[in-house]
Amino acid sequence: MFDRFFSRADEAPLPGLAALLEARGLPAELPGLAALAPGFEAHRKAGEREAWVAAVAELHGQNLPLPEPWIDAQDHLLPELVPSWQAEREGRWCRGFIDGLSQRIRVGDMIMPAAWLTLWDQSADDAMELALDHLRHRSEGSFERLPSGAYRSPWRDGLDAARLLLPELWHGLFKDQHPFLAIPSADTLLAVPQILLPKLMDEVGRSLQSGAKPLQLAVIERIGDQLMTARLQDPHPMSAPQRELKHMDLLQALREQERDLDPALGLPATVSLVKTSQGKPLTMALWNEGAPILLPETDLIAFSARNGEPLGIFARQTLPRIHEIRGEAVAIWGPRRVRYEGFPSAEQLSRLEQFATAEQMKSLQTPTGNRGAAPRPGPGPGAPFNAQGAAPLPRHLQGAGLGVQDPE
């Protein structure tokens, strides 16, 4: 046993940095590499060294810089919240927070790539905890009570939304009451008790009117220790406004996604909002005959013939009934889209669940183009529902039924 303990075969020499860089075709004099080299040398396992150089190669391949050494960078970490589609699109380190939102870490002005953690030999949990601690130290002050009764964060430093990650800053605003929150922009965190939920949505509308870049419009609730996008179900009086805000978040993601779609695949379907006669908001995509369509997962599909003649509006979930036309998922970040080449015949459309006839669809005055946002048309005479395009401000947030502020 003694001999077995002290008589191990000689270990293979550890690979050096220069050799590993050369094996990957990387230059030996990358900017910032010399300052990080002691971290490489501290690794005493070949696999760890290979992973370290793989991280360098990943950054080099993406034209991203090497970080400062951890001893210098650690003081500059701050958290941020972004829409999940944005985190997926930009491809830096991120972690899901709640439905539709992701956490990231900024290091100064740079969004942290995952490879930096490898070069620093730090875990994501430790880095995020340090970032949150830095934000905590920058969060002195009290929430401002607005005339509506809602509370707004006072910092306005572009990190207000990220303070949603620090519940100790806001959970004591409403003792023993169910809190609702909103982060309509990066420098706005709003909070209300449940009884003032309509006022919270009113404040979201004001944020939109101000021209601030939207972050997430749908409101958030805290149940126990868990945050989540508020699940307001019928007959809750705020269920329709919340659904509309969620739809507007989807429309924003689809607009951004259009920029990255390959034009050779087809035309992105125009997506707008429609409301039933009961005020329920639904998403609707326009499918024009004559070109391949990139169709997102909306509630409804409006079909239009090659000459622009409306053919009716149908429930998208019944589309599989037309088994002759099969779609192919588009490889793209964010909301799912399916590419269709064919166009259904009148007989095939008759298999779908109809939401509106061709005449009712015509009354909506839906544009025939496949690009751009639908304008806000007025409902035609006798139409059982009205349409609303991707307008900056939903109708219900313009004061109707939501309590425009009294003079006092």
mmCIF file of C-alpha atoms in Angstrom:
data_model
loop_
_atom_site.group_PDB
_atom_site.id
_atom_site.type_symbol
_atom_site.label_atom_id
_atom_site.label_comp_id
_atom_site.label_asym_id
_atom_site.label_seq_id
_atom_site.Cartn_x
_atom_site.Cartn_y
_atom_site.Cartn_z
ATOM 1 C CA MET A 1 0.000 0.000 0.000
ATOM 2 C CA PHE A 2 2.881 2.316 0.849
ATOM 3 C CA ASP A 3 4.543 1.622 -2.481
ATOM 4 C CA ARG A 4 1.283 2.071 -4.356
ATOM 5 C CA PHE A 5 0.800 5.495 -2.758
ATOM 6 C CA PHE A 6 4.248 6.820 -3.586
ATOM 7 C CA SER A 7 5.001 5.003 -6.805
ATOM 8 C CA ARG A 8 2.551 6.503 -9.248
ATOM 9 C CA ALA A 9 3.653 6.703 -12.849
ATOM 10 C CA ASP A 10 5.023 10.035 -13.885
ATOM 11 C CA GLU A 11 2.211 12.334 -14.938
ATOM 12 C CA ALA A 12 2.270 13.759 -18.453
ATOM 13 C CA PRO A 13 3.499 17.362 -18.519
ATOM 14 C CA LEU A 14 0.791 19.985 -18.575
ATOM 15 C CA PRO A 15 0.232 21.657 -21.961
ATOM 16 C CA GLY A 16 1.557 25.185 -22.141
ATOM 17 C CA LEU A 17 -0.413 28.237 -23.198
ATOM 18 C CA ALA A 18 1.599 28.872 -26.354
ATOM 19 C CA ALA A 19 1.153 25.295 -27.573
ATOM 20 C CA LEU A 20 -2.599 25.297 -26.968
ATOM 21 C CA LEU A 21 -3.024 28.648 -28.691
ATOM 22 C CA GLU A 22 -1.022 27.426 -31.672
ATOM 23 C CA ALA A 23 -3.066 24.225 -31.884
ATOM 24 C CA ARG A 24 -6.212 26.353 -32.262
ATOM 25 C CA GLY A 25 -4.615 28.746 -34.723
ATOM 26 C CA LEU A 26 -4.796 31.654 -32.288
ATOM 27 C CA PRO A 27 -2.208 34.445 -32.130
ATOM 28 C CA ALA A 28 0.023 34.408 -29.064
ATOM 29 C CA GLU A 29 -0.234 38.158 -28.519
ATOM 30 C CA LEU A 30 -3.957 38.722 -28.120
ATOM 31 C CA PRO A 31 -4.805 42.033 -26.379
ATOM 32 C CA GLY A 32 -5.243 41.417 -22.669
ATOM 33 C CA LEU A 33 -3.951 37.848 -22.756
ATOM 34 C CA ALA A 34 -0.751 38.500 -20.810
ATOM 35 C CA ALA A 35 -2.694 39.893 -17.847
ATOM 36 C CA LEU A 36 -4.871 36.769 -17.754
ATOM 37 C CA ALA A 37 -2.035 34.250 -18.209
ATOM 38 C CA PRO A 38 -1.434 33.723 -14.442
ATOM 39 C CA GLY A 39 -4.975 32.365 -14.229
ATOM 40 C CA PHE A 40 -4.155 29.849 -16.928
ATOM 41 C CA GLU A 41 -0.972 28.760 -15.146
ATOM 42 C CA ALA A 42 -2.904 28.230 -11.898
ATOM 43 C CA HIS A 43 -4.825 25.362 -13.492
ATOM 44 C CA ARG A 44 -3.061 22.066 -12.731
ATOM 45 C CA LYS A 45 -5.192 19.802 -14.904
ATOM 46 C CA ALA A 46 -4.850 19.496 -18.656
ATOM 47 C CA GLY A 47 -8.629 19.568 -19.184
ATOM 48 C CA GLU A 48 -8.962 22.819 -17.279
ATOM 49 C CA ARG A 49 -6.225 24.415 -19.375
ATOM 50 C CA GLU A 50 -7.835 23.235 -22.594
ATOM 51 C CA ALA A 51 -11.187 24.649 -21.479
ATOM 52 C CA TRP A 52 -9.493 27.962 -20.656
ATOM 53 C CA VAL A 53 -7.992 28.254 -24.134
ATOM 54 C CA ALA A 54 -11.310 27.130 -25.669
ATOM 55 C CA ALA A 55 -12.889 30.151 -23.954
ATOM 56 C CA VAL A 56 -10.227 32.406 -25.497
ATOM 57 C CA ALA A 57 -10.945 30.869 -28.907
ATOM 58 C CA GLU A 58 -14.703 31.397 -28.466
ATOM 59 C CA LEU A 59 -14.232 35.090 -27.731
ATOM 60 C CA HIS A 60 -11.763 35.515 -30.585
ATOM 61 C CA GLY A 61 -14.163 33.819 -32.996
ATOM 62 C CA GLN A 62 -16.976 36.180 -31.973
ATOM 63 C CA ASN A 63 -14.733 39.280 -32.144
ATOM 64 C CA LEU A 64 -15.266 39.863 -28.446
ATOM 65 C CA PRO A 65 -12.513 41.213 -26.195
ATOM 66 C CA LEU A 66 -10.789 39.354 -23.408
ATOM 67 C CA PRO A 67 -11.826 40.610 -19.982
ATOM 68 C CA GLU A 68 -9.755 42.372 -17.383
ATOM 69 C CA PRO A 69 -8.381 40.050 -14.697
ATOM 70 C CA TRP A 70 -10.966 39.188 -12.066
ATOM 71 C CA ILE A 71 -9.178 41.268 -9.423
ATOM 72 C CA ASP A 72 -9.906 44.366 -11.515
ATOM 73 C CA ALA A 73 -13.244 43.445 -13.102
ATOM 74 C CA GLN A 74 -15.085 42.260 -9.999
ATOM 75 C CA ASP A 75 -15.775 45.789 -8.770
ATOM 76 C CA HIS A 76 -17.652 46.689 -11.949
ATOM 77 C CA LEU A 77 -20.285 43.930 -12.078
ATOM 78 C CA LEU A 78 -23.953 44.940 -12.156
ATOM 79 C CA PRO A 79 -27.105 42.926 -12.964
ATOM 80 C CA GLU A 80 -29.667 43.744 -15.613
ATOM 81 C CA LEU A 81 -33.003 42.393 -16.797
ATOM 82 C CA VAL A 82 -33.813 42.164 -20.494
ATOM 83 C CA PRO A 83 -36.540 40.512 -22.571
ATOM 84 C CA SER A 84 -35.744 36.835 -23.086
ATOM 85 C CA TRP A 85 -35.762 37.284 -26.865
ATOM 86 C CA GLN A 86 -33.068 39.962 -26.565
ATOM 87 C CA ALA A 87 -30.866 37.745 -24.411
ATOM 88 C CA GLU A 88 -31.254 34.901 -26.890
ATOM 89 C CA ARG A 89 -30.543 37.188 -29.824
ATOM 90 C CA GLU A 90 -27.360 38.696 -28.378
ATOM 91 C CA GLY A 91 -25.949 35.418 -27.134
ATOM 92 C CA ARG A 92 -24.147 36.573 -23.982
ATOM 93 C CA TRP A 93 -24.375 34.828 -20.642
ATOM 94 C CA CYS A 94 -27.947 34.887 -19.379
ATOM 95 C CA ARG A 95 -30.256 33.036 -17.039
ATOM 96 C CA GLY A 96 -34.027 32.847 -17.142
ATOM 97 C CA PHE A 97 -35.741 34.912 -14.464
ATOM 98 C CA ILE A 98 -39.485 34.730 -15.045
ATOM 99 C CA ASP A 99 -41.549 34.148 -18.171
ATOM 100 C CA GLY A 100 -40.333 36.617 -20.788
ATOM 101 C CA LEU A 101 -37.388 38.010 -18.793
ATOM 102 C CA SER A 102 -33.732 37.006 -18.442
ATOM 103 C CA GLN A 103 -30.951 38.084 -16.099
ATOM 104 C CA ARG A 104 -27.577 39.198 -17.395
ATOM 105 C CA ILE A 105 -24.438 40.761 -15.941
ATOM 106 C CA ARG A 106 -22.798 43.939 -17.141
ATOM 107 C CA VAL A 107 -19.122 44.638 -16.578
ATOM 108 C CA GLY A 108 -18.817 48.351 -17.055
ATOM 109 C CA ASP A 109 -20.362 49.035 -20.462
ATOM 110 C CA MET A 110 -19.942 45.438 -21.658
ATOM 111 C CA ILE A 111 -22.497 42.625 -21.413
ATOM 112 C CA MET A 112 -20.632 39.673 -19.928
ATOM 113 C CA PRO A 113 -20.044 36.705 -22.271
ATOM 114 C CA ALA A 114 -20.187 33.263 -20.666
ATOM 115 C CA ALA A 115 -16.545 32.641 -21.659
ATOM 116 C CA TRP A 116 -15.376 35.349 -19.270
ATOM 117 C CA LEU A 117 -16.483 33.218 -16.325
ATOM 118 C CA THR A 118 -14.153 30.439 -17.502
ATOM 119 C CA LEU A 119 -11.219 32.813 -17.816
ATOM 120 C CA TRP A 120 -11.925 34.184 -14.345
ATOM 121 C CA ASP A 121 -12.537 30.711 -12.848
ATOM 122 C CA GLN A 122 -15.757 32.037 -11.334
ATOM 123 C CA SER A 123 -19.236 30.506 -11.160
ATOM 124 C CA ALA A 124 -22.240 32.312 -12.580
ATOM 125 C CA ASP A 125 -23.945 32.200 -9.173
ATOM 126 C CA ASP A 126 -21.021 33.907 -7.446
ATOM 127 C CA ALA A 127 -20.705 36.551 -10.145
ATOM 128 C CA MET A 128 -24.430 37.336 -10.023
ATOM 129 C CA GLU A 129 -24.426 37.534 -6.242
ATOM 130 C CA LEU A 130 -21.557 40.023 -6.386
ATOM 131 C CA ALA A 131 -23.376 42.044 -9.057
ATOM 132 C CA LEU A 132 -26.499 42.152 -6.901
ATOM 133 C CA ASP A 133 -24.441 43.253 -3.910
ATOM 134 C CA HIS A 134 -23.012 46.128 -5.933
ATOM 135 C CA LEU A 135 -26.516 47.171 -6.981
ATOM 136 C CA ARG A 136 -27.686 46.928 -3.386
ATOM 137 C CA HIS A 137 -25.025 49.431 -2.343
ATOM 138 C CA ARG A 138 -26.230 51.801 -5.075
ATOM 139 C CA SER A 139 -29.852 51.668 -3.947
ATOM 140 C CA GLU A 140 -30.166 54.096 -1.075
ATOM 141 C CA GLY A 141 -33.366 56.081 -1.114
ATOM 142 C CA SER A 142 -37.111 55.512 -0.968
ATOM 143 C CA PHE A 143 -39.765 54.856 -3.556
ATOM 144 C CA GLU A 144 -41.761 57.903 -4.674
ATOM 145 C CA ARG A 145 -45.514 57.865 -4.258
ATOM 146 C CA LEU A 146 -47.176 59.114 -7.424
ATOM 147 C CA PRO A 147 -50.534 60.981 -7.508
ATOM 148 C CA SER A 148 -52.152 57.774 -8.763
ATOM 149 C CA GLY A 149 -51.122 55.969 -5.571
ATOM 150 C CA ALA A 150 -48.526 53.857 -7.378
ATOM 151 C CA TYR A 151 -44.941 53.822 -6.146
ATOM 152 C CA ARG A 152 -42.032 54.486 -8.513
ATOM 153 C CA SER A 153 -38.333 53.823 -8.039
ATOM 154 C CA PRO A 154 -36.331 57.035 -7.525
ATOM 155 C CA TRP A 155 -32.943 56.166 -9.010
ATOM 156 C CA ARG A 156 -33.553 56.575 -12.769
ATOM 157 C CA ASP A 157 -30.058 55.243 -13.498
ATOM 158 C CA GLY A 158 -30.960 52.601 -16.055
ATOM 159 C CA LEU A 159 -30.863 49.927 -13.348
ATOM 160 C CA ASP A 160 -34.286 50.483 -11.776
ATOM 161 C CA ALA A 161 -35.798 47.446 -13.491
ATOM 162 C CA ALA A 162 -32.913 45.289 -12.261
ATOM 163 C CA ARG A 163 -33.888 46.192 -8.699
ATOM 164 C CA LEU A 164 -36.807 43.829 -9.163
ATOM 165 C CA LEU A 165 -34.099 41.285 -8.235
ATOM 166 C CA LEU A 166 -33.776 42.962 -4.804
ATOM 167 C CA PRO A 167 -37.151 42.414 -3.128
ATOM 168 C CA GLU A 168 -35.910 43.925 0.132
ATOM 169 C CA LEU A 169 -36.147 47.314 -1.598
ATOM 170 C CA TRP A 170 -39.869 47.115 -2.355
ATOM 171 C CA HIS A 171 -41.598 44.267 -0.494
ATOM 172 C CA GLY A 172 -42.221 46.438 2.569
ATOM 173 C CA LEU A 173 -44.179 49.082 0.664
ATOM 174 C CA PHE A 174 -47.507 47.333 1.249
ATOM 175 C CA LYS A 175 -47.680 45.537 4.555
ATOM 176 C CA ASP A 176 -49.715 42.320 4.333
ATOM 177 C CA GLN A 177 -50.938 43.205 0.838
ATOM 178 C CA HIS A 178 -50.507 41.403 -2.462
ATOM 179 C CA PRO A 179 -47.987 43.439 -4.516
ATOM 180 C CA PHE A 180 -48.068 43.968 -8.272
ATOM 181 C CA LEU A 181 -45.075 45.400 -10.103
ATOM 182 C CA ALA A 182 -44.095 46.620 -13.564
ATOM 183 C CA ILE A 183 -40.845 47.382 -15.374
ATOM 184 C CA PRO A 184 -42.010 49.117 -18.554
ATOM 185 C CA SER A 185 -38.491 50.486 -19.150
ATOM 186 C CA ALA A 186 -34.987 49.932 -17.785
ATOM 187 C CA ASP A 187 -35.150 53.026 -15.568
ATOM 188 C CA THR A 188 -38.637 52.437 -14.172
ATOM 189 C CA LEU A 189 -39.820 50.071 -11.443
ATOM 190 C CA LEU A 190 -43.434 50.515 -10.392
ATOM 191 C CA ALA A 191 -45.292 48.879 -7.506
ATOM 192 C CA VAL A 192 -48.883 48.931 -6.250
ATOM 193 C CA PRO A 193 -51.085 46.918 -3.910
ATOM 194 C CA GLN A 194 -53.705 44.768 -5.603
ATOM 195 C CA ILE A 195 -56.477 47.311 -5.133
ATOM 196 C CA LEU A 196 -54.556 49.808 -7.304
ATOM 197 C CA LEU A 197 -53.785 47.417 -10.153
ATOM 198 C CA PRO A 198 -55.693 49.601 -12.689
ATOM 199 C CA LYS A 199 -53.475 52.532 -11.678
ATOM 200 C CA LEU A 200 -50.369 50.433 -12.306
ATOM 201 C CA MET A 201 -51.493 49.731 -15.856
ATOM 202 C CA ASP A 202 -52.218 53.428 -16.254
ATOM 203 C CA GLU A 203 -48.604 54.184 -15.267
ATOM 204 C CA VAL A 204 -47.358 51.621 -17.795
ATOM 205 C CA GLY A 205 -49.289 53.586 -20.392
ATOM 206 C CA ARG A 206 -47.617 56.823 -19.313
ATOM 207 C CA SER A 207 -44.220 55.193 -19.660
ATOM 208 C CA LEU A 208 -45.100 54.191 -23.219
ATOM 209 C CA GLN A 209 -46.301 57.702 -23.995
ATOM 210 C CA SER A 210 -42.992 59.107 -22.772
ATOM 211 C CA GLY A 211 -41.179 57.330 -25.589
ATOM 212 C CA ALA A 212 -39.004 55.227 -23.289
ATOM 213 C CA LYS A 213 -37.695 52.022 -24.854
ATOM 214 C CA PRO A 214 -40.052 49.241 -23.683
ATOM 215 C CA LEU A 215 -38.626 46.468 -21.533
ATOM 216 C CA GLN A 216 -41.695 44.457 -20.470
ATOM 217 C CA LEU A 217 -45.216 45.853 -20.484
ATOM 218 C CA ALA A 218 -47.069 42.960 -18.846
ATOM 219 C CA VAL A 219 -47.346 43.419 -15.095
ATOM 220 C CA ILE A 220 -45.753 41.111 -12.540
ATOM 221 C CA GLU A 221 -47.051 39.775 -9.237
ATOM 222 C CA ARG A 222 -45.410 38.285 -6.182
ATOM 223 C CA ILE A 223 -47.018 35.232 -4.637
ATOM 224 C CA GLY A 224 -45.203 34.166 -1.496
ATOM 225 C CA ASP A 225 -41.540 34.509 -2.384
ATOM 226 C CA GLN A 226 -42.070 33.919 -6.101
ATOM 227 C CA LEU A 227 -42.274 36.557 -8.815
ATOM 228 C CA MET A 228 -44.167 35.759 -11.995
ATOM 229 C CA THR A 229 -45.952 37.450 -14.864
ATOM 230 C CA ALA A 230 -49.388 38.151 -13.419
ATOM 231 C CA ARG A 231 -51.874 35.459 -14.427
ATOM 232 C CA LEU A 232 -55.082 37.457 -14.384
ATOM 233 C CA GLN A 233 -57.846 35.180 -15.596
ATOM 234 C CA ASP A 234 -61.418 36.012 -16.555
ATOM 235 C CA PRO A 235 -63.556 37.308 -14.944
ATOM 236 C CA HIS A 236 -60.820 39.456 -13.319
ATOM 237 C CA PRO A 237 -61.523 43.030 -14.497
ATOM 238 C CA MET A 238 -57.854 43.505 -15.457
ATOM 239 C CA SER A 239 -57.493 40.235 -17.374
ATOM 240 C CA ALA A 240 -58.083 41.836 -20.789
ATOM 241 C CA PRO A 241 -55.663 44.749 -20.226
ATOM 242 C CA GLN A 242 -52.968 42.341 -18.988
ATOM 243 C CA ARG A 243 -53.506 40.064 -21.983
ATOM 244 C CA GLU A 244 -53.200 43.050 -24.286
ATOM 245 C CA LEU A 245 -49.930 44.126 -22.664
ATOM 246 C CA LYS A 246 -48.555 40.603 -23.100
ATOM 247 C CA HIS A 247 -49.583 40.689 -26.748
ATOM 248 C CA MET A 248 -47.777 44.006 -27.179
ATOM 249 C CA ASP A 249 -44.623 42.453 -25.733
ATOM 250 C CA LEU A 250 -44.958 39.699 -28.344
ATOM 251 C CA LEU A 251 -45.453 42.236 -31.140
ATOM 252 C CA GLN A 252 -42.286 44.045 -30.081
ATOM 253 C CA ALA A 253 -40.319 40.782 -30.205
ATOM 254 C CA LEU A 254 -41.722 39.970 -33.655
ATOM 255 C CA ARG A 255 -40.807 43.411 -34.994
ATOM 256 C CA GLU A 256 -37.230 42.996 -33.805
ATOM 257 C CA GLN A 257 -37.110 39.444 -35.135
ATOM 258 C CA GLU A 258 -38.080 40.579 -38.628
ATOM 259 C CA ARG A 259 -34.713 42.312 -38.965
ATOM 260 C CA ASP A 260 -32.844 39.026 -38.676
ATOM 261 C CA LEU A 261 -35.061 36.866 -40.885
ATOM 262 C CA ASP A 262 -33.564 35.689 -44.169
ATOM 263 C CA PRO A 263 -35.554 37.430 -46.946
ATOM 264 C CA ALA A 264 -35.048 34.372 -49.156
ATOM 265 C CA LEU A 265 -37.266 32.335 -46.806
ATOM 266 C CA GLY A 266 -40.388 34.369 -47.462
ATOM 267 C CA LEU A 267 -42.338 37.311 -46.099
ATOM 268 C CA PRO A 268 -42.904 37.785 -42.366
ATOM 269 C CA ALA A 269 -46.620 37.888 -41.694
ATOM 270 C CA THR A 270 -48.035 41.213 -40.556
ATOM 271 C CA VAL A 271 -49.267 40.792 -36.970
ATOM 272 C CA SER A 272 -51.819 43.052 -35.322
ATOM 273 C CA LEU A 273 -54.289 43.009 -32.457
ATOM 274 C CA VAL A 274 -58.039 42.571 -32.751
ATOM 275 C CA LYS A 275 -60.662 42.760 -30.046
ATOM 276 C CA THR A 276 -63.817 40.742 -29.781
ATOM 277 C CA SER A 277 -67.098 42.454 -29.048
ATOM 278 C CA GLN A 278 -66.509 41.491 -25.407
ATOM 279 C CA GLY A 279 -63.194 43.388 -25.433
ATOM 280 C CA LYS A 280 -60.940 40.332 -25.402
ATOM 281 C CA PRO A 281 -57.684 41.110 -27.276
ATOM 282 C CA LEU A 282 -56.333 38.542 -29.726
ATOM 283 C CA THR A 283 -53.270 38.446 -31.981
ATOM 284 C CA MET A 284 -53.876 38.058 -35.696
ATOM 285 C CA ALA A 285 -51.426 37.268 -38.529
ATOM 286 C CA LEU A 286 -52.132 38.113 -42.173
ATOM 287 C CA TRP A 287 -51.383 35.331 -44.696
ATOM 288 C CA ASN A 288 -51.355 36.621 -48.278
ATOM 289 C CA GLU A 289 -51.468 34.311 -51.252
ATOM 290 C CA GLY A 290 -48.589 34.469 -53.699
ATOM 291 C CA ALA A 291 -45.402 34.083 -51.649
ATOM 292 C CA PRO A 292 -44.026 31.844 -48.885
ATOM 293 C CA ILE A 293 -45.113 33.118 -45.468
ATOM 294 C CA LEU A 294 -43.251 33.105 -42.132
ATOM 295 C CA LEU A 295 -46.102 32.657 -39.695
ATOM 296 C CA PRO A 296 -45.796 33.266 -35.933
ATOM 297 C CA GLU A 297 -47.960 31.549 -33.329
ATOM 298 C CA THR A 298 -50.853 33.990 -33.124
ATOM 299 C CA ASP A 299 -54.432 33.400 -32.010
ATOM 300 C CA LEU A 300 -55.889 34.035 -35.449
ATOM 301 C CA ILE A 301 -54.926 33.983 -39.127
ATOM 302 C CA ALA A 302 -56.513 36.317 -41.673
ATOM 303 C CA PHE A 303 -56.286 34.910 -45.214
ATOM 304 C CA SER A 304 -56.124 37.156 -48.258
ATOM 305 C CA ALA A 305 -56.237 36.134 -51.938
ATOM 306 C CA ARG A 306 -53.599 37.129 -54.457
ATOM 307 C CA ASN A 307 -55.697 40.134 -55.537
ATOM 308 C CA GLY A 308 -56.091 41.264 -51.930
ATOM 309 C CA GLU A 309 -59.646 39.958 -51.547
ATOM 310 C CA PRO A 310 -60.343 38.949 -47.914
ATOM 311 C CA LEU A 311 -61.106 35.255 -47.419
ATOM 312 C CA GLY A 312 -61.931 35.222 -43.713
ATOM 313 C CA ILE A 313 -60.272 34.954 -40.305
ATOM 314 C CA PHE A 314 -59.721 31.579 -38.643
ATOM 315 C CA ALA A 315 -58.307 30.095 -35.437
ATOM 316 C CA ARG A 316 -54.637 29.278 -35.975
ATOM 317 C CA GLN A 317 -54.734 26.220 -33.725
ATOM 318 C CA THR A 318 -57.058 24.512 -36.207
ATOM 319 C CA LEU A 319 -54.524 24.898 -39.049
ATOM 320 C CA PRO A 320 -53.331 21.244 -38.722
ATOM 321 C CA ARG A 321 -56.707 20.225 -40.145
ATOM 322 C CA ILE A 322 -55.252 21.172 -43.528
ATOM 323 C CA HIS A 323 -52.876 18.222 -43.602
ATOM 324 C CA GLU A 324 -51.918 18.855 -47.245
ATOM 325 C CA ILE A 325 -50.021 22.021 -46.278
ATOM 326 C CA ARG A 326 -47.182 21.383 -43.891
ATOM 327 C CA GLY A 327 -44.934 24.039 -42.447
ATOM 328 C CA GLU A 328 -41.285 23.999 -41.481
ATOM 329 C CA ALA A 329 -40.005 25.704 -38.330
ATOM 330 C CA VAL A 330 -37.738 28.678 -39.025
ATOM 331 C CA ALA A 331 -34.344 28.634 -37.306
ATOM 332 C CA ILE A 332 -34.488 31.991 -35.541
ATOM 333 C CA TRP A 333 -34.175 33.341 -32.003
ATOM 334 C CA GLY A 334 -37.251 34.463 -30.124
ATOM 335 C CA PRO A 335 -40.897 33.683 -30.913
ATOM 336 C CA ARG A 336 -41.463 30.593 -33.030
ATOM 337 C CA ARG A 337 -42.266 31.019 -36.717
ATOM 338 C CA VAL A 338 -43.274 28.402 -39.267
ATOM 339 C CA ARG A 339 -42.641 28.725 -43.010
ATOM 340 C CA TYR A 340 -45.429 27.730 -45.396
ATOM 341 C CA GLU A 341 -45.033 27.621 -49.169
ATOM 342 C CA GLY A 342 -48.532 26.671 -50.294
ATOM 343 C CA PHE A 343 -51.800 28.504 -49.805
ATOM 344 C CA PRO A 344 -55.044 26.820 -48.761
ATOM 345 C CA SER A 345 -57.943 26.404 -51.164
ATOM 346 C CA ALA A 346 -61.508 27.430 -50.325
ATOM 347 C CA GLU A 347 -62.329 23.822 -49.455
ATOM 348 C CA GLN A 348 -59.343 23.579 -47.144
ATOM 349 C CA LEU A 349 -60.212 26.866 -45.416
ATOM 350 C CA SER A 350 -63.709 25.478 -44.767
ATOM 351 C CA ARG A 351 -62.138 22.890 -42.441
ATOM 352 C CA LEU A 352 -60.866 25.565 -40.075
ATOM 353 C CA GLU A 353 -62.698 27.130 -37.162
ATOM 354 C CA GLN A 354 -63.958 30.467 -38.441
ATOM 355 C CA PHE A 355 -63.645 33.613 -36.368
ATOM 356 C CA ALA A 356 -64.888 36.111 -38.973
ATOM 357 C CA THR A 357 -66.303 35.902 -42.475
ATOM 358 C CA ALA A 358 -64.699 37.507 -45.520
ATOM 359 C CA GLU A 359 -67.138 40.419 -45.272
ATOM 360 C CA GLN A 360 -66.377 40.956 -41.599
ATOM 361 C CA MET A 361 -62.654 40.770 -42.358
ATOM 362 C CA LYS A 362 -63.106 43.396 -45.065
ATOM 363 C CA SER A 363 -64.727 45.684 -42.530
ATOM 364 C CA LEU A 364 -61.482 45.679 -40.565
ATOM 365 C CA GLN A 365 -59.693 47.260 -43.538
ATOM 366 C CA THR A 366 -56.655 45.058 -42.931
ATOM 367 C CA PRO A 367 -53.705 46.140 -45.112
ATOM 368 C CA THR A 368 -52.730 43.715 -47.859
ATOM 369 C CA GLY A 369 -48.966 44.042 -47.482
ATOM 370 C CA ASN A 370 -47.026 41.511 -45.466
ATOM 371 C CA ARG A 371 -44.673 44.042 -43.878
ATOM 372 C CA GLY A 372 -45.090 46.794 -41.340
ATOM 373 C CA ALA A 373 -47.551 47.233 -38.527
ATOM 374 C CA ALA A 374 -51.261 47.384 -39.228
ATOM 375 C CA PRO A 375 -52.798 50.856 -38.829
ATOM 376 C CA ARG A 376 -55.588 51.390 -36.357
ATOM 377 C CA PRO A 377 -58.759 51.157 -38.456
ATOM 378 C CA GLY A 378 -62.268 51.736 -37.262
ATOM 379 C CA PRO A 379 -64.730 48.846 -37.233
ATOM 380 C CA GLY A 380 -67.032 48.643 -40.209
ATOM 381 C CA PRO A 381 -70.777 48.910 -39.783
ATOM 382 C CA GLY A 382 -72.153 45.866 -38.049
ATOM 383 C CA ALA A 383 -68.745 44.309 -37.420
ATOM 384 C CA PRO A 384 -68.843 42.099 -34.299
ATOM 385 C CA PHE A 385 -65.333 43.107 -33.251
ATOM 386 C CA ASN A 386 -62.923 45.976 -33.699
ATOM 387 C CA ALA A 387 -59.301 45.935 -34.751
ATOM 388 C CA GLN A 388 -56.295 47.596 -33.262
ATOM 389 C CA GLY A 389 -52.843 47.697 -34.817
ATOM 390 C CA ALA A 390 -49.564 47.678 -32.934
ATOM 391 C CA ALA A 391 -50.205 51.210 -31.727
ATOM 392 C CA PRO A 392 -47.870 52.791 -29.151
ATOM 393 C CA LEU A 393 -50.671 52.898 -26.571
ATOM 394 C CA PRO A 394 -53.579 50.486 -26.145
ATOM 395 C CA ARG A 395 -57.034 52.021 -26.107
ATOM 396 C CA HIS A 396 -57.686 50.961 -22.525
ATOM 397 C CA LEU A 397 -54.498 52.666 -21.336
ATOM 398 C CA GLN A 398 -55.686 56.014 -22.642
ATOM 399 C CA GLY A 399 -57.978 56.395 -19.651
ATOM 400 C CA ALA A 400 -61.100 54.510 -20.686
ATOM 401 C CA GLY A 401 -62.325 52.607 -17.656
ATOM 402 C CA LEU A 402 -58.966 52.839 -15.923
ATOM 403 C CA GLY A 403 -59.428 55.974 -13.917
ATOM 404 C CA VAL A 404 -57.731 58.975 -15.512
ATOM 405 C CA GLN A 405 -56.243 60.961 -12.644
ATOM 406 C CA ASP A 406 -58.677 63.240 -10.844
ATOM 407 C CA PRO A 407 -57.663 66.912 -10.593
ATOM 408 C CA GLU A 408 -57.101 66.549 -6.905
#
